[in-house]
Short mmCIF file of C-alpha atoms and ligand atoms in Angstrom, two decimals:
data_model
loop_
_atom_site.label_atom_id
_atom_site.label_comp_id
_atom_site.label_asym_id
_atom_site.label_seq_id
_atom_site.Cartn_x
_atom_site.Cartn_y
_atom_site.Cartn_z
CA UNK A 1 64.88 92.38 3.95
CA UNK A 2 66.81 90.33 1.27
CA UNK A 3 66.67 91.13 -2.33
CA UNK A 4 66.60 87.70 -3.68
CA UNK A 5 67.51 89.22 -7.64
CA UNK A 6 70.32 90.37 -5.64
CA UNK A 7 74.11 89.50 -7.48
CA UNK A 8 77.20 89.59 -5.64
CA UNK A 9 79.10 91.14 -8.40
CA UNK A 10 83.10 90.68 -8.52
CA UNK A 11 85.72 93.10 -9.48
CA UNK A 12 89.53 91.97 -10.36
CA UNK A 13 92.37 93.23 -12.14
CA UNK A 14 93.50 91.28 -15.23
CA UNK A 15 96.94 91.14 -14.40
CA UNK A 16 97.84 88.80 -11.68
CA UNK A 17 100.46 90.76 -10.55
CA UNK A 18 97.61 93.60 -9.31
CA UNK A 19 96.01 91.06 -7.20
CA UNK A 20 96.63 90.05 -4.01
CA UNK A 21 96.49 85.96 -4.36
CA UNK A 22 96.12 84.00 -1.03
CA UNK A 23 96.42 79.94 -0.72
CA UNK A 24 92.41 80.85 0.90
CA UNK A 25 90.64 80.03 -2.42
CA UNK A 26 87.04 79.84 -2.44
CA UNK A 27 86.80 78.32 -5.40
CA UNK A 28 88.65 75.02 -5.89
CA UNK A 29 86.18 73.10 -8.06
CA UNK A 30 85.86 75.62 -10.16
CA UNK A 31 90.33 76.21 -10.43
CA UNK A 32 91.17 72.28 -10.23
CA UNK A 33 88.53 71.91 -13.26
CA UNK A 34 89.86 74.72 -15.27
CA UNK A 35 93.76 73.60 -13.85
CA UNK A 36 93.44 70.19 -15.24
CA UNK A 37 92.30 71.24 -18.59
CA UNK A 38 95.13 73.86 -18.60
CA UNK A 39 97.78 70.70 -17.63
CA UNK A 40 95.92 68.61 -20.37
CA UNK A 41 96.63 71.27 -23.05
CA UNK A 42 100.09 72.14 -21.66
CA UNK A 43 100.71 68.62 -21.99
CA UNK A 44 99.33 67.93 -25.74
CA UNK A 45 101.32 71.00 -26.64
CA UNK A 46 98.84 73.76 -26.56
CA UNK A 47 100.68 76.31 -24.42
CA UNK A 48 98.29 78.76 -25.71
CA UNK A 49 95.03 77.29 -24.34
CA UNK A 50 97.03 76.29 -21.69
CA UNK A 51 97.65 79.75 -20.68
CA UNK A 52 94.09 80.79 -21.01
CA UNK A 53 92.70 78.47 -18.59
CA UNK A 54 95.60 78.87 -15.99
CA UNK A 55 94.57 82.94 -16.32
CA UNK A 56 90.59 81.49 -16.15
CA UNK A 57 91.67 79.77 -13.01
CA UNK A 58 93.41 82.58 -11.35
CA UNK A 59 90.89 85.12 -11.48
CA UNK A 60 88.90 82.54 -9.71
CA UNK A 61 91.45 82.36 -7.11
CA UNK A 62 91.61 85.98 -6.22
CA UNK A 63 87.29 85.69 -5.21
CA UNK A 64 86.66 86.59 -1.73
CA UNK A 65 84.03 84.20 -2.20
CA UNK A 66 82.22 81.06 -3.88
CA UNK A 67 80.58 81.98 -7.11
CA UNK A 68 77.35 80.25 -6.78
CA UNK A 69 76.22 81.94 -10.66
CA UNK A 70 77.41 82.57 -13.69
CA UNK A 71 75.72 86.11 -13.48
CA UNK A 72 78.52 87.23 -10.74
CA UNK A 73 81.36 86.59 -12.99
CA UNK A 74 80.20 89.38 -15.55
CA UNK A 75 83.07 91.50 -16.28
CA UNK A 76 85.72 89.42 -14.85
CA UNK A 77 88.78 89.41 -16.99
CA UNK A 78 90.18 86.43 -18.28
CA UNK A 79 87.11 84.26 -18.50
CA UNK A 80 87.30 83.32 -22.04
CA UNK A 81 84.08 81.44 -23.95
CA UNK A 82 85.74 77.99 -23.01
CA UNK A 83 86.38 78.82 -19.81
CA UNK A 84 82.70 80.09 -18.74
CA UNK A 85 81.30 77.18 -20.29
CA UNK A 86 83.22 74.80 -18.22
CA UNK A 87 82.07 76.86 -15.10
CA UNK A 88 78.77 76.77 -16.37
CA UNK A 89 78.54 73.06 -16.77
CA UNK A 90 79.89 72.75 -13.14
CA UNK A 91 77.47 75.47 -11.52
CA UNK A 92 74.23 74.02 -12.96
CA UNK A 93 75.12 69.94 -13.74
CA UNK A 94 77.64 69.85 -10.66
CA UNK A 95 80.22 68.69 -12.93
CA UNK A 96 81.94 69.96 -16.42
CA UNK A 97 80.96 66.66 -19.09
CA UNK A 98 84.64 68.01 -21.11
CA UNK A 99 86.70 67.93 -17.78
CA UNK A 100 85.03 64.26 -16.56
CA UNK A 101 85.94 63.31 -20.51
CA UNK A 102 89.75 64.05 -20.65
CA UNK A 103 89.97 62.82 -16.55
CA UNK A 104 88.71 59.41 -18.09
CA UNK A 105 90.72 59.59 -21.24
CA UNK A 106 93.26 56.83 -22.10
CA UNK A 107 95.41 59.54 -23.53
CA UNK A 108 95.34 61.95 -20.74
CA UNK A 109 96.16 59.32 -17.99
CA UNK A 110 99.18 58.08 -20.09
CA UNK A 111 100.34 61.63 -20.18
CA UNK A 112 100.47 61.86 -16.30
CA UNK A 113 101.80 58.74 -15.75
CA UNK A 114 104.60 59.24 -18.00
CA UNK A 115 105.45 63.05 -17.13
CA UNK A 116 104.95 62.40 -13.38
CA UNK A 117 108.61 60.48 -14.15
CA UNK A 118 111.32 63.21 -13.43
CA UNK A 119 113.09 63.45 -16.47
CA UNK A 120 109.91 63.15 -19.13
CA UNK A 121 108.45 66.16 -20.30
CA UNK A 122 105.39 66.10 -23.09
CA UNK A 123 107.10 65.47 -25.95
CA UNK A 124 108.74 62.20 -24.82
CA UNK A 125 105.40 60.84 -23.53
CA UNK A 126 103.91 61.46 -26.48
CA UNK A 127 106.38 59.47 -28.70
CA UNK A 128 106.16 56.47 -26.18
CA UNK A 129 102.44 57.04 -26.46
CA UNK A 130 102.62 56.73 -30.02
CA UNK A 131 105.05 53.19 -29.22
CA UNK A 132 101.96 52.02 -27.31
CA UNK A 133 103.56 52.68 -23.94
CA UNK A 134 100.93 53.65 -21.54
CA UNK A 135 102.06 52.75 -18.13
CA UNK A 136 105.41 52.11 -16.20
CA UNK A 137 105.18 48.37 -16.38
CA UNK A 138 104.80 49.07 -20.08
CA UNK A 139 107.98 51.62 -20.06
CA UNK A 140 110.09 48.93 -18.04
CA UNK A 141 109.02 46.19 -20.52
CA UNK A 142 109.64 48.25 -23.95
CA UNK A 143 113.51 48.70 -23.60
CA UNK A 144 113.21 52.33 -24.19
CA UNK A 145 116.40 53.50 -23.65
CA UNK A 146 116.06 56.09 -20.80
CA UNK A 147 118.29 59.04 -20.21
CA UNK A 148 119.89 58.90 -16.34
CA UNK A 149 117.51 61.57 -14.96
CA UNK A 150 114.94 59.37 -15.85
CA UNK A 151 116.40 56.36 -14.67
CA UNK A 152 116.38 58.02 -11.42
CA UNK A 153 112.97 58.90 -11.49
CA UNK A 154 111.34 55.59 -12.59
CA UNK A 155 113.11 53.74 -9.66
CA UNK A 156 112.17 56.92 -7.15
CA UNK A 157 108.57 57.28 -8.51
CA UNK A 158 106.41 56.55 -5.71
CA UNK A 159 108.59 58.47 -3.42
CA UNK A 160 108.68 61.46 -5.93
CA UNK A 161 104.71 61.35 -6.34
CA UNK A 162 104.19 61.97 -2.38
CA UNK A 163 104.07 65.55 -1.74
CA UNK A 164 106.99 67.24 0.26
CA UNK A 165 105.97 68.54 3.49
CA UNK A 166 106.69 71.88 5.00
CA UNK A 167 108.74 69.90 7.20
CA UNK A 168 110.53 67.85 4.93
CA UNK A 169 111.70 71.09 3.30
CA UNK A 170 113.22 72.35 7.09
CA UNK A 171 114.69 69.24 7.23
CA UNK A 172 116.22 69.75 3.94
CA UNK A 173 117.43 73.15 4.26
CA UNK A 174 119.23 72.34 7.35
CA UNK A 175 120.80 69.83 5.16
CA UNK A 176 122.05 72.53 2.41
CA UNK A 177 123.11 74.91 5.19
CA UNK A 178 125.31 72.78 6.62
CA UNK A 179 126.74 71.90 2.88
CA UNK A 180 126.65 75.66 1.78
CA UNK A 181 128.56 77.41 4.78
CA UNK A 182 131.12 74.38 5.13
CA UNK A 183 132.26 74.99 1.82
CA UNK A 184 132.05 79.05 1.83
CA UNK A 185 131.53 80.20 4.85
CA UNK A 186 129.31 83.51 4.79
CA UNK A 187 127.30 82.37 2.15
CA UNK A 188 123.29 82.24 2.12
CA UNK A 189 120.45 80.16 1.76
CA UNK A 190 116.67 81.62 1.17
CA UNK A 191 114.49 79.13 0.52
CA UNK A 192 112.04 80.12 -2.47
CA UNK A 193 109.32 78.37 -4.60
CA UNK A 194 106.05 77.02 -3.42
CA UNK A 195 107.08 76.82 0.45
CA UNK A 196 108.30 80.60 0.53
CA UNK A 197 104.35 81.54 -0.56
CA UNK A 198 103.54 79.71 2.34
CA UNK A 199 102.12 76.42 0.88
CA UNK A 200 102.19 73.41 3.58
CA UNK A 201 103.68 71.07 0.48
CA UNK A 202 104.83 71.05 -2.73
CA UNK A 203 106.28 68.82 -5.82
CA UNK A 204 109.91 70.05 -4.71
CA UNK A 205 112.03 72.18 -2.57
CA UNK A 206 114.07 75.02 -3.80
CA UNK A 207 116.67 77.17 -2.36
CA UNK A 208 118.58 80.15 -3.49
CA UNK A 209 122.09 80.28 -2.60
CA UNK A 210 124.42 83.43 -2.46
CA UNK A 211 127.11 85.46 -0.69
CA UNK A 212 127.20 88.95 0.16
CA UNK A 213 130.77 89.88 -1.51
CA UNK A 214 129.56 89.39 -5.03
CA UNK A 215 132.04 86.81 -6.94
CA UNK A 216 132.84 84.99 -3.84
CA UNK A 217 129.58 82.49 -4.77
CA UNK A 218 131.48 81.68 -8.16
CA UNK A 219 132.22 78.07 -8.71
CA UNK A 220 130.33 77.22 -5.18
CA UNK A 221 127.51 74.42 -6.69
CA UNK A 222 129.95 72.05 -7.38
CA UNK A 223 131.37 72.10 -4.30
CA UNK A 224 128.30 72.35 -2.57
CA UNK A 225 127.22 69.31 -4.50
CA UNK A 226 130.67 67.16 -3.08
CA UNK A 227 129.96 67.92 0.35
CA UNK A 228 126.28 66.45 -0.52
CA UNK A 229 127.56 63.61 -2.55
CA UNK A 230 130.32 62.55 0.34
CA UNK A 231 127.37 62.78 3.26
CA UNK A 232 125.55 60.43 0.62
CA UNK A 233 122.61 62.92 0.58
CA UNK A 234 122.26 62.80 -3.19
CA UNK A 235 120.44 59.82 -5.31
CA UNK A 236 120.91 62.12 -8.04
CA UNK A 237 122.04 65.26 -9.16
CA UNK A 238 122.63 67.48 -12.44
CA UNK A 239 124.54 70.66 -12.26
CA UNK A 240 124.36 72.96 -15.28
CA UNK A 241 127.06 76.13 -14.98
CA UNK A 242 126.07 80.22 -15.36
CA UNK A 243 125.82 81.04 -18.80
CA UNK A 244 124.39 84.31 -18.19
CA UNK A 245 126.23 87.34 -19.50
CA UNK A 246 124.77 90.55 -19.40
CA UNK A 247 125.91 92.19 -22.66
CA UNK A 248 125.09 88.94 -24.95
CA UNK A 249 121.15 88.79 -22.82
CA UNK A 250 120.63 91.90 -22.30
CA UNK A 251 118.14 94.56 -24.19
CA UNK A 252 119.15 92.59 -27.38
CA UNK A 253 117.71 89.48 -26.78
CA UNK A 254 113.61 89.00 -25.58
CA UNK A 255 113.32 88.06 -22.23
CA UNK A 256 113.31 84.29 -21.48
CA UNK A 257 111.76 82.68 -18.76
CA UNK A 258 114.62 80.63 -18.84
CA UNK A 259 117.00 81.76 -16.70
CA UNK A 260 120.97 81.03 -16.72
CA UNK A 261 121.96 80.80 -13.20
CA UNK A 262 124.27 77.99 -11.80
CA UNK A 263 121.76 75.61 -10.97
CA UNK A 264 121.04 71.87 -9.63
CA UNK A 265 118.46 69.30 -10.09
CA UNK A 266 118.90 66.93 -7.82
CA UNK A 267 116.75 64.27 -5.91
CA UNK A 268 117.83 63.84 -2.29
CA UNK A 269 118.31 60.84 0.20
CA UNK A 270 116.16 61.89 3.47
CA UNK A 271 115.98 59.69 6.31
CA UNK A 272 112.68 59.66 8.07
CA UNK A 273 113.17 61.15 11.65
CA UNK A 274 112.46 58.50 14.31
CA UNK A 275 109.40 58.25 15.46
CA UNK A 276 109.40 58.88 19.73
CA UNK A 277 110.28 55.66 21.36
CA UNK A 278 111.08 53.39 18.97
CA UNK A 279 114.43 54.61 19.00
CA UNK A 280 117.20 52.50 20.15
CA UNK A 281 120.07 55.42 20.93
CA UNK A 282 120.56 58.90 22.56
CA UNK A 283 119.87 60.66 18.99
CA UNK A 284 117.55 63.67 18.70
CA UNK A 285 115.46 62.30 15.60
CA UNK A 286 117.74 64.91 13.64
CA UNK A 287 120.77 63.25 14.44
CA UNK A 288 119.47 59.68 13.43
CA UNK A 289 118.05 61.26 10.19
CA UNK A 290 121.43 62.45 9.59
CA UNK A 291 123.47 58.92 10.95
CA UNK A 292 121.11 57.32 8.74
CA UNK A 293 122.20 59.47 5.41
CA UNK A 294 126.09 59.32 6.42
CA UNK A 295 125.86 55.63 6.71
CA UNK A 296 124.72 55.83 3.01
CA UNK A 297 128.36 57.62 2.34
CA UNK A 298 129.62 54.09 2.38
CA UNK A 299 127.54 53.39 -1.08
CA UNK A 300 125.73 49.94 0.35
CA UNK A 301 123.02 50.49 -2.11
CA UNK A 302 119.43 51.37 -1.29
CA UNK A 303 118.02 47.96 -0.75
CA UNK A 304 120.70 47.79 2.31
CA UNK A 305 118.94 50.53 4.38
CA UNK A 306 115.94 48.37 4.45
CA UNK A 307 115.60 46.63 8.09
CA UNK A 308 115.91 43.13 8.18
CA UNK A 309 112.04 42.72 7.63
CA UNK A 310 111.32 46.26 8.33
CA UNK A 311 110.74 48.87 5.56
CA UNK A 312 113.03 51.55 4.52
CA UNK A 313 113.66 54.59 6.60
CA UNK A 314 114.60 56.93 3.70
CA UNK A 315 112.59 59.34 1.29
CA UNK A 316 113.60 60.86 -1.89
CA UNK A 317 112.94 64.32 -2.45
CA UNK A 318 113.04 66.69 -5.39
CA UNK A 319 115.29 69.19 -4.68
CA UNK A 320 116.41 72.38 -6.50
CA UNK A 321 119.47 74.71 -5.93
CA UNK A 322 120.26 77.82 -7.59
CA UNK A 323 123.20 80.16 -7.47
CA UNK A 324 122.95 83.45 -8.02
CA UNK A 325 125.19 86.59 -7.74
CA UNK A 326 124.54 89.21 -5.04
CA UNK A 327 123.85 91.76 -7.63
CA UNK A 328 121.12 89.87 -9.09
CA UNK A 329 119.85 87.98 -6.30
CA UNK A 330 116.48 90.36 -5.68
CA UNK A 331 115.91 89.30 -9.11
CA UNK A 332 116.92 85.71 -8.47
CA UNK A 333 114.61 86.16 -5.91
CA UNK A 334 111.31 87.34 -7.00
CA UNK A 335 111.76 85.42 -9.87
CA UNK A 336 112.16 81.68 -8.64
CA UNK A 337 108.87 82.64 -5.97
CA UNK A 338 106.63 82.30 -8.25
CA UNK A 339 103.92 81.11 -8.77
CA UNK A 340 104.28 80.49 -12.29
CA UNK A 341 101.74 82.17 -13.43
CA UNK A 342 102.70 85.23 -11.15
CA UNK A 343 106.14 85.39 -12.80
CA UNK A 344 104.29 84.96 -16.16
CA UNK A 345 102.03 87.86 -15.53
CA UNK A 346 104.95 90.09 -13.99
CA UNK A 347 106.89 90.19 -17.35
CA UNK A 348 104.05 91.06 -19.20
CA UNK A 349 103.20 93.69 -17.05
CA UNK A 350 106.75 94.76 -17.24
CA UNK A 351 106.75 94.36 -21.39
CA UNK A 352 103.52 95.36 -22.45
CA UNK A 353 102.62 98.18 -19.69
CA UNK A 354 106.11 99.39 -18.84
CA UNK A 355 108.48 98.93 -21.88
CA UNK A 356 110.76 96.91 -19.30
CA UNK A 357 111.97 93.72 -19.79
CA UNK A 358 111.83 91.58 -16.82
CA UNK A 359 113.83 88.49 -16.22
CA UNK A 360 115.28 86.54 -12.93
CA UNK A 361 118.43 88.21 -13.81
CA UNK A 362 117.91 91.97 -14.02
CA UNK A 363 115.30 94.68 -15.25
CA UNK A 364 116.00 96.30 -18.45
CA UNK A 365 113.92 99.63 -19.19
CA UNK A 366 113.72 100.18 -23.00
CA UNK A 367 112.55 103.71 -22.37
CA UNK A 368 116.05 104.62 -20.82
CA UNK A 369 118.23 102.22 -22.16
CA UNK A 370 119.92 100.79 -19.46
CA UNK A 371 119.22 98.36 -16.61
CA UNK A 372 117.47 99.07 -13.23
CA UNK A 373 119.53 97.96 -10.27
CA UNK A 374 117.89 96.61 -6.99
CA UNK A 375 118.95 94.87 -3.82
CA UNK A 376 115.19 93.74 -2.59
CA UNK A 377 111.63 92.85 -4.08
CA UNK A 378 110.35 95.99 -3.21
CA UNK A 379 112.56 97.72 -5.10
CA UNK A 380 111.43 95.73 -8.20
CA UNK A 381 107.57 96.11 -7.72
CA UNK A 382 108.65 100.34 -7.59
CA UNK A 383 110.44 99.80 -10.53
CA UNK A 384 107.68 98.59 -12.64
CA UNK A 385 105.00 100.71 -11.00
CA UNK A 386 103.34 98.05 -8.84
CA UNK A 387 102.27 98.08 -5.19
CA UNK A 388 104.50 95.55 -3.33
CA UNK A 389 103.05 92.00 -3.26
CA UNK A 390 104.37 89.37 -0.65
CA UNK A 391 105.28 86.36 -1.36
CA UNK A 392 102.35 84.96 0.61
CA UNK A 393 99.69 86.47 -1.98
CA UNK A 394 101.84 85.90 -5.03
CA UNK A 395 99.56 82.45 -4.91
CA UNK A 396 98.00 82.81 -8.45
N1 CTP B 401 111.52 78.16 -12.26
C1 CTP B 401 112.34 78.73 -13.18
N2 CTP B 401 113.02 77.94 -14.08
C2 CTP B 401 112.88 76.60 -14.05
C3 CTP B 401 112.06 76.00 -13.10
C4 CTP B 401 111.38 76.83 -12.20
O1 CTP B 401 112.47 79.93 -13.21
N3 CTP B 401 113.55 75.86 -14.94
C5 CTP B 401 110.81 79.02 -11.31
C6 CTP B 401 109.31 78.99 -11.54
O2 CTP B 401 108.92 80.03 -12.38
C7 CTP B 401 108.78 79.17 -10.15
C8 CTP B 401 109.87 78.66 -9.22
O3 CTP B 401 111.03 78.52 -10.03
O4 CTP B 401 108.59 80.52 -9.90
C9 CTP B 401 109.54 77.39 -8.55
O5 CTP B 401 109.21 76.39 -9.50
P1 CTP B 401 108.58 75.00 -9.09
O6 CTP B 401 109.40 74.34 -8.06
O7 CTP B 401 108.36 74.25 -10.34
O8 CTP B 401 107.14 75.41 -8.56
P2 CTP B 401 106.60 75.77 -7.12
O9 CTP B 401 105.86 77.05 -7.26
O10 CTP B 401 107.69 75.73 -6.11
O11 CTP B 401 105.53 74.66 -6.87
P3 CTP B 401 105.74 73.24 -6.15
O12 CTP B 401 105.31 73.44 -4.75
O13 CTP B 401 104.88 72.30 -6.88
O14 CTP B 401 107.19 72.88 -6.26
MN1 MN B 402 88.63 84.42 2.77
MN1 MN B 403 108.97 74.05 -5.96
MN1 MN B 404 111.50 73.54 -8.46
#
């Protein structure tokens, strides 16, 4: 016998860091509707709303099911007026009128065109908006003058705009292995980001780089960064040094969600593996990828790896490195994971619940004045009072 008034009613932590967050969402008109109004307000610097909608979103994540009516959602945290209207409008008309407004807006597509260039964040796209710059052919026209990381990625935008595959990211890290332990032996590579919660792609890949004798990884980036440069893996790169000291960050200054570690943007040269019998040689497809970079080494210029005729057999990637001292690398660790909004919720947790202050350098406990040491995740989630999440649910 089925109750037909019956509601499938929800119940979910507000903190994101209580939940359990799998890439299984049930929901994804309802999060890509409330995601792209959170990117259009990120974007048109409302951080604020922003924030709301990304918390809307990830509430909806952590269902165990579709929401087919508003009535289930009673008592869910984070579901602001805004936020239920939109999911209103989608439940009953099929589609939200505001989100099918700013998808269509002239302002909103300028803003992704222009911030999809590494290199451009809002407020530049907003000032060429003002110019009347709308699209690249506009930017390349206008004789803006651009800064080199966006030089690098107008010419690689296409490339940069198709989303990194799981195995693009092996193929990568094999790369910064090989660069990492032939300039200090010993030393480590985890990789982190989207791809350690278990996502199949991402925007990027991103590795964290240490060695177990702490001091020994001091200085390594740059070096790392030669024995990219002279393989010709790199199309670009920017290396900013450590800047972190403990007693100038520490309980005196707020934590930042900026972090200070030795770090590298770069953008990386990846030849496509062969595919099976078109190849000409004894090469695994590894090897050719690899021939096909070193050849680069001699600085012939992208347009020279195109085939007579053919097309290219490279890819740029987005790539990000981070160095981090042994001490701090479970910090370094959990905190470069994400997602974003699971780091977000983590330091609130930490500030508002715990009196700790939480960044991807170190715990600080205001109750006790001094810092909380740990060598794994785990030990952080104890810290702070939290059940142990895994990377694979962190996903909010
Ligand atoms: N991060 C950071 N400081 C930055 C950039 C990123 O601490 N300047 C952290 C983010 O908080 C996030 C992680 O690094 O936890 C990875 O960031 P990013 O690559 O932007 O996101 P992903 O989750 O990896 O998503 P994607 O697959 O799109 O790359
Ligand atoms: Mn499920
Ligand atoms: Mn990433
Ligand atoms: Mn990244």
């Amino acid at each position: 016998q089925i109750d037909e008034e019956e509601v499938v009613a929800f119940s979910v932590p507000s903190y994101a860091c209580l939940r359990r967050t799998t890439l299984d969402n049930h929901n994804p008109v309802l999060t890509d509707a409330l995601s792209l109004l959170a990117e259009n307000a990120e974007l048109s610097d409302e951080d604020g709303r922003g924030v709301a909608f990304r918390r809307a979103a990830a509430v909806l994540k952590a269902l165990p099911e579709p929401v087919t009516g508003v009535t289930q959602l009673r008592g869910l945290p984070c579901l602001g007026g805004h936020s239920l209207r939109v999911i209103r409008d989608i439940l009953e008309n099929g589609a939200s009128s505001e989100v099918e407004f700013t998808k269509q807006s002239e302002r909103f597509k300028a803003l992704k065109v222009l911030t999809g260039i590494f290199g451009v964040g809002a407020k530049t796209a907003e000032r060429w908006i003002r110019d009347g710059i709308h699209s690249l052919h506009q930017l390349q026209e206008s004789g803006q003058t651009l800064n080199r990381a966006q030089q690098a990625g107008l010419e690689h935008y296409d490339d940069l705009k198709q989303p990194v595959t799981k195995a693009e990211a092996d193929a990568i890290g094999e790369i910064v292995e090989e660069a990492v332990v032939s300039v200090l032996p010993g030393a480590q590579i985890t990789l982190i980001g989207g791809f350690r919660r278990g996502k199949l792609t991402g925007h990027d890949v991103d590795f964290l780089i240490t060695h177990p004798e702490e001091g020994r990884e001091v200085g390594l980036m740059p070096k790392v960064v030669s024995w990219l440069e002279s393989q010709g893996f790199l199309l670009y790169q920017k290396t900013t040094r450590n800047s972190y000291l403990e007693a100038k960050d520490g309980p005196a200054r707020p934590p930042s969600n900026i972090d200070r570690f030795e770090r590298c943007f770069s953008i990386f040269k990846l030849a496509e593996a062969e595919k099976r019998g078109t190849m000409q040689t004894e090469n695994t497809p590894e090897d050719t990828c690899r021939l096909a970079a070193h050849s680069q080494a001699t600085d012939e210029g992208p347009q020279r790896t195109k085939p007579a005729g053919g097309r290219r057999r490279w890819r740029a990637v987005r790539v990000d490195l981070v160095v981090s001292p042994i001490s701090q690398f479970a910090f370094a660790l959990l905190g470069w994971t994400g997602s974003k909004l699971f780091e977000r919720e983590l330091r609130r947790w930490a500030g508002h619940e715990k009196a700790m202050s939480l960044s991807s350098h170190a715990l600080y406990d205001n109750n006790q004045g001094r810092y909380l040491r740990a060598t794994s995740e785990e030990e952080i989630f104890t810290h702070l009072g939290l059940e142990y999440i895994p990377p694979s649910e962190r996903n909010a």
